[in-house]
Amino acid sequence: MKHRQRWARLAVVLAATLALVAAGLLQTASGAGAASPGGTLTGTVVISGAPSGFAPPYLGVGACPAGGPPGLACPNPVYSLASGATYTLPLTAGTWTVDGFYEINAYGGAFLSPPQTVTIPSGGTVHLNFTVLYQSPATVKGTINVTGVPSGVTVYSISALLCPSFAPYNGVTPSIVCVNGYGQPSTGGASTTYLITGLPSGKWTAYPSYCTEFGCATNANAGKAFTLVAGGKRKVNLTTPFLTPAEGLLTATVTVTGAPAGFSAPVAFSACQVGTGICQSSYGYPFGGNSFPLLLATGQWTVNGRYLVPPFDNAISGPSQTVTITGGQVTSVALAVPYQVLGTAAGTIHVTGNQSRVPITAYTMIACPASAVGRTSPECVSEFSGPGGFGYAFAATKRLSATSRAPATTAGGARTPFNLYQLSTLTPGSWILYPGYRTVFGSYTVPVGTAVTITAGQTSTKKLTVPYQTPSGGVVSGKVVVIGAPANGFQSGARACSAPLTGTSCPNEQYAYNYQSGGLYQLSLAPGTWWVSGFVDVFGGVSFNETTSPPTAVTVTPGSRTTQNFTVRVALP
């Protein structure tokens, strides 16, 4: 239910925070191993033999399911960081191999205790203590060289991936117990030096890695094995040839031909892989001029340029070309888009059959080329007459106002109807117009549109009607007054449950946050009895606190509009 989803989203944030704290070296206890019903492992983690005052920033336990390959760790141990010296680790029922660990810096390795095997019962708690023997940290440094880099390819970064012998790199995804050492490549070169400190003793393998405009690669076949001793230093130099990637870079230059003086519409291009139906588009800002880069898989691609006509950014496309992409190479193509004189679709939208006189809060218009598939095609454009929405752009405020009872005013003071539409950026040809409207109960767009022929430089006028749709549900709205919350760091709203709350359970929960500073909310609900209450979520660092008001039973019928205000007094821990 959605109340639980808010907690789930918070859990993701907490997990991500802990993962950052641990520098990505271990997976949190909320990971895959803890998702099923199980029990809990608790205890202490202490370090023996450490110098006076030694306090590692990261201390905890990590667990792998027992029964894996001898001497190897699972790729993603489930872990818990200790608070003080005490840890709590939820685990699924079964047998686990568990290590205590500490880390002394964000990019160092994990110093481990001897492993212990433990069986976790369903619903039970097992106590297990760990002692990690202190070691003087070791250091690795060296050089990394990338050879055979093709002309025109830039090496942006170079690094060394270090993996302990119990978690070797598999050529696909490094284990989370591996660490990285980064170096800045020399200007225009493909070599660097690296330095990694804070490593435990033992057997390791270093693998060379690098990143170019084609992505990043780690050469699993160029690893060098070495052994570290406590407090020792090793020099490990690495070399890798350039690995031909499975992708190439397409650089397209888009030019609009025949445009009038002052033309400045943004340009873009699209690419579709021949025979696959896979398409990509390059929008946004080019690297320079009208040149766009796009990383594509090897093979043949059909590409065409386009320019985007403001204010709705509908795409005017040029002729297509076919190019062949080769892995690790840059392919350039020049794309021309002939300028087109556009036409306009304009008229009015009338809602018929609104016997209850429910206020129309907005009118919408979607226009799609007759060749487009569906109303969500990228070639479609839309206009929205209300104060906000998800259309490509808003209608001009000088023509359209925010409510049906307040027609817009032109600069000269004349009143203009609210239900006008005007799409002035349509290419010549056949288009389909889909009018719609919005009320407090939701929005509706006709499923079968009206055809219109657009002529260059001309306006095609259509008076369109939309049949009013009887609401299937009702609306509960009002204001949530918050007392005792901090000045910032909180979010309030209202929630509705289809049955009285039992503990923390809220059946079929629906919720809405306040949508403006006045504390107003709006819930759209199915017919029936709902228990509605206000809530306040207070956030502080990684902590979270929620306070709710007593629920009020509200009966919802089709087309009903109920006002219900709430006062929530925040109870902070």
XYZ file of C-alpha atoms in Angstrom, residues 273-571:
299
model
C 19.106 0.376 -36.107
C 18.220 -1.441 -39.298
C 16.090 -4.538 -38.740
C 15.758 -4.167 -34.959
C 13.283 -1.364 -34.323
C 15.747 0.117 -31.796
C 15.852 3.903 -32.042
C 17.791 6.596 -30.208
C 17.588 10.365 -30.360
C 20.050 13.095 -29.528
C 18.369 16.117 -27.998
C 19.787 18.872 -25.856
C 22.939 20.833 -26.377
C 25.486 19.853 -29.038
C 29.224 19.785 -28.339
C 29.815 22.631 -30.761
C 27.755 24.312 -33.413
C 25.139 21.851 -34.637
C 27.227 18.708 -34.093
C 25.801 15.946 -31.860
C 27.513 12.776 -30.565
C 25.591 9.529 -30.027
C 27.009 6.178 -28.885
C 25.542 3.360 -30.995
C 25.959 -0.415 -31.276
C 27.876 -1.730 -34.261
C 25.801 -2.266 -37.394
C 23.724 -0.252 -39.836
C 21.601 2.681 -38.676
C 19.132 4.925 -40.447
C 19.589 8.542 -39.320
C 17.779 11.779 -40.044
C 18.094 15.325 -38.796
C 15.284 17.451 -37.405
C 14.621 20.865 -35.998
C 12.287 21.602 -33.112
C 9.708 24.313 -33.565
C 8.904 26.398 -30.479
C 6.852 26.663 -28.364
C 5.797 22.982 -28.533
C 9.059 21.543 -29.884
C 7.373 19.431 -32.514
C 9.976 17.842 -34.755
C 10.351 18.761 -38.440
C 12.377 15.901 -39.964
C 14.655 15.778 -42.994
C 15.482 12.889 -45.357
C 17.108 9.743 -43.962
C 20.575 8.336 -44.550
C 22.033 4.902 -43.725
C 25.397 4.732 -41.940
C 27.546 1.824 -40.748
C 28.822 1.997 -37.163
C 32.097 0.246 -36.314
C 33.147 -0.463 -32.741
C 35.731 1.929 -31.391
C 35.531 4.297 -34.331
C 33.999 7.723 -34.867
C 31.629 8.030 -37.826
C 30.618 11.486 -39.049
C 27.530 12.331 -41.061
C 26.082 15.612 -42.364
C 22.283 15.831 -42.179
C 20.213 18.465 -43.985
C 16.675 19.418 -42.985
C 14.722 21.539 -45.496
C 12.911 24.424 -43.821
C 9.126 24.138 -44.001
C 6.495 26.863 -43.899
C 4.093 25.680 -41.210
C 0.364 25.924 -40.892
C -2.100 26.415 -38.050
C -5.027 24.493 -36.573
C -7.368 26.708 -34.555
C -10.891 26.760 -33.216
C -12.974 26.121 -30.114
C -13.671 23.188 -27.803
C -17.152 22.713 -26.318
C -18.059 20.120 -23.665
C -21.575 18.749 -24.227
C -23.872 16.972 -21.764
C -22.473 18.525 -18.566
C -25.873 18.567 -16.857
C -24.393 19.038 -13.374
C -22.459 22.080 -14.579
C -19.194 20.794 -13.133
C -16.584 23.554 -13.721
C -14.138 22.878 -16.534
C -10.717 23.782 -15.157
C -8.776 23.293 -18.405
C -9.147 22.411 -22.061
C -6.560 20.299 -23.863
C -5.722 19.658 -27.466
C -3.433 16.962 -28.871
C -2.547 17.110 -32.564
C -0.834 14.173 -34.275
C 0.213 13.610 -37.869
C -2.157 11.153 -39.548
C 0.821 8.796 -39.957
C 1.609 8.767 -36.216
C 0.773 5.705 -34.128
C -1.221 6.789 -31.092
C -1.521 10.068 -29.233
C 1.814 9.598 -27.429
C 3.921 9.602 -30.588
C 6.891 12.030 -30.464
C 5.484 13.787 -33.550
C 2.366 14.841 -31.633
C 2.073 18.270 -30.044
C -0.303 19.475 -27.357
C -1.756 22.619 -25.865
C -3.041 22.964 -22.327
C -5.171 25.880 -21.214
C -4.954 25.434 -17.453
C -2.394 26.585 -14.863
C -0.253 23.449 -15.160
C -0.035 19.937 -16.539
C 2.054 17.467 -18.465
C 1.677 18.832 -21.982
C 4.628 19.796 -24.145
C 3.904 23.434 -23.402
C 1.247 25.768 -22.033
C -1.141 27.757 -24.130
C -0.516 31.484 -24.545
C -1.847 33.246 -21.450
C -3.111 36.178 -23.503
C -5.636 33.792 -25.076
C -6.439 31.293 -22.335
C -7.157 31.782 -18.648
C -7.000 29.426 -15.683
C -10.729 28.806 -15.127
C -13.815 28.549 -17.274
C -15.472 31.394 -15.389
C -12.684 33.893 -16.049
C -11.921 34.338 -19.732
C -8.503 35.696 -20.542
C -7.884 39.341 -21.273
C -5.903 40.480 -24.277
C -3.437 43.340 -24.117
C -6.146 45.677 -25.391
C -8.555 44.739 -22.600
C -10.921 42.595 -24.712
C -12.247 39.395 -23.193
C -11.267 36.183 -24.956
C -13.073 32.833 -24.534
C -11.405 30.221 -22.377
C -11.990 27.314 -24.754
C -9.920 28.458 -27.728
C -7.108 26.332 -29.106
C -4.433 27.343 -31.592
C -1.581 25.122 -32.742
C 0.511 27.196 -35.107
C 3.474 24.865 -35.695
C 2.033 22.037 -37.785
C 3.677 20.751 -40.937
C 1.585 20.726 -44.123
C -0.421 17.539 -44.536
C -3.054 15.486 -42.716
C -3.349 15.772 -38.924
C -5.712 14.311 -36.315
C -7.033 16.582 -33.543
C -7.905 15.078 -30.136
C -9.721 17.617 -27.908
C -10.196 17.081 -24.170
C -10.992 18.748 -20.885
C -10.134 18.576 -17.200
C -12.263 18.937 -14.060
C -11.655 18.359 -10.400
C -12.547 14.698 -11.057
C -9.848 14.163 -13.649
C -9.250 14.576 -17.355
C -10.689 13.091 -20.532
C -9.545 13.121 -24.166
C -11.640 11.822 -27.025
C -10.266 8.473 -28.259
C -11.253 9.084 -31.895
C -9.964 12.359 -33.278
C -11.029 14.710 -36.033
C -9.046 14.918 -39.278
C -7.807 18.278 -40.504
C -5.700 19.236 -43.512
C -2.918 21.721 -42.776
C -1.775 24.052 -45.536
C 1.506 25.951 -45.405
C 1.008 29.473 -44.117
C -2.742 28.982 -43.676
C -5.095 28.458 -40.700
C -7.521 25.537 -40.670
C -10.436 26.201 -38.307
C -12.434 23.478 -36.546
C -15.167 23.745 -33.940
C -14.850 20.596 -31.834
C -17.044 18.995 -29.180
C -16.214 16.634 -26.324
C -18.953 14.566 -24.620
C -18.915 15.047 -20.854
C -18.002 11.888 -18.952
C -19.887 11.156 -15.715
C -17.279 10.863 -12.931
C -16.688 7.349 -11.660
C -15.531 8.572 -8.253
C -15.502 11.592 -5.979
C -13.098 14.116 -4.516
C -12.164 14.864 -0.919
C -10.212 18.082 -0.522
C -9.343 20.587 2.144
C -6.526 22.020 4.217
C -3.953 20.429 6.520
C -2.808 22.735 9.324
C 0.547 21.701 10.812
C 1.484 22.578 14.406
C 4.900 21.941 15.954
C 6.842 20.986 12.826
C 10.322 22.419 12.163
C 10.601 25.400 9.857
C 11.764 23.136 7.038
C 12.409 19.451 6.443
C 8.817 18.253 6.515
C 6.057 17.331 4.095
C 2.337 17.218 4.864
C -0.764 15.909 3.145
C -3.778 13.663 3.600
C -4.324 9.938 3.248
C -7.411 7.768 2.898
C -7.910 4.140 3.963
C -10.770 1.925 2.791
C -11.165 0.469 6.310
C -10.370 1.641 9.846
C -6.667 1.497 10.645
C -5.316 -1.535 12.488
C -1.891 -0.776 13.869
C 0.071 0.614 10.928
C -2.146 -1.031 8.303
C -4.042 1.282 5.909
C -5.996 -0.855 3.408
C -5.987 0.441 -0.185
C -4.217 3.579 0.920
C -4.477 6.681 -1.240
C -2.515 9.791 -0.355
C -1.897 13.281 -1.637
C 0.705 15.817 -0.578
C -0.175 19.466 -0.174
C 0.116 21.042 -3.585
C 0.584 24.656 -2.548
C 1.822 26.694 0.403
C -1.692 27.112 1.836
C -1.677 23.467 2.945
C -4.339 22.399 0.438
C -4.729 18.781 -0.646
C -7.010 16.883 -3.014
C -7.792 13.145 -3.003
C -9.598 11.414 -5.869
C -11.349 8.352 -4.430
C -13.548 5.495 -5.623
C -17.120 5.326 -4.273
C -17.450 3.979 -0.745
C -16.564 4.890 2.816
C -13.039 6.104 3.429
C -11.207 6.961 6.641
C -9.301 10.153 5.871
C -6.613 11.792 8.032
C -3.899 14.409 7.726
C -0.242 13.445 8.049
C 3.108 15.168 8.509
C 6.435 13.542 7.597
C 9.453 15.108 9.311
C 12.927 14.332 7.936
C 16.175 14.873 9.814
C 19.357 13.458 8.316
C 18.613 9.750 7.896
C 15.844 9.759 10.531
C 12.141 9.892 9.783
C 9.058 10.637 11.865
C 5.395 10.595 10.827
C 2.446 12.060 12.744
C -1.198 11.647 11.728
C -4.452 13.210 12.861
C -7.395 11.071 14.032
C -9.204 9.666 10.958
C -12.607 10.890 9.833
C -15.053 8.629 7.985
C -16.116 10.156 4.646
C -18.688 8.698 2.229
C -17.715 9.133 -1.431
C -20.211 8.837 -4.286
C -19.748 9.377 -8.037
C -19.367 13.105 -8.626
C -19.331 14.022 -4.925
C -17.128 16.862 -3.638
C -16.405 16.812 0.097
C -14.372 19.298 2.105
C -12.479 17.930 5.103
C -9.869 19.945 7.036
C -7.301 18.504 9.445
C -4.973 19.773 12.162
C -1.851 17.699 12.805
C 0.224 18.286 15.949
C 3.680 16.949 15.254
C 5.048 14.546 17.869
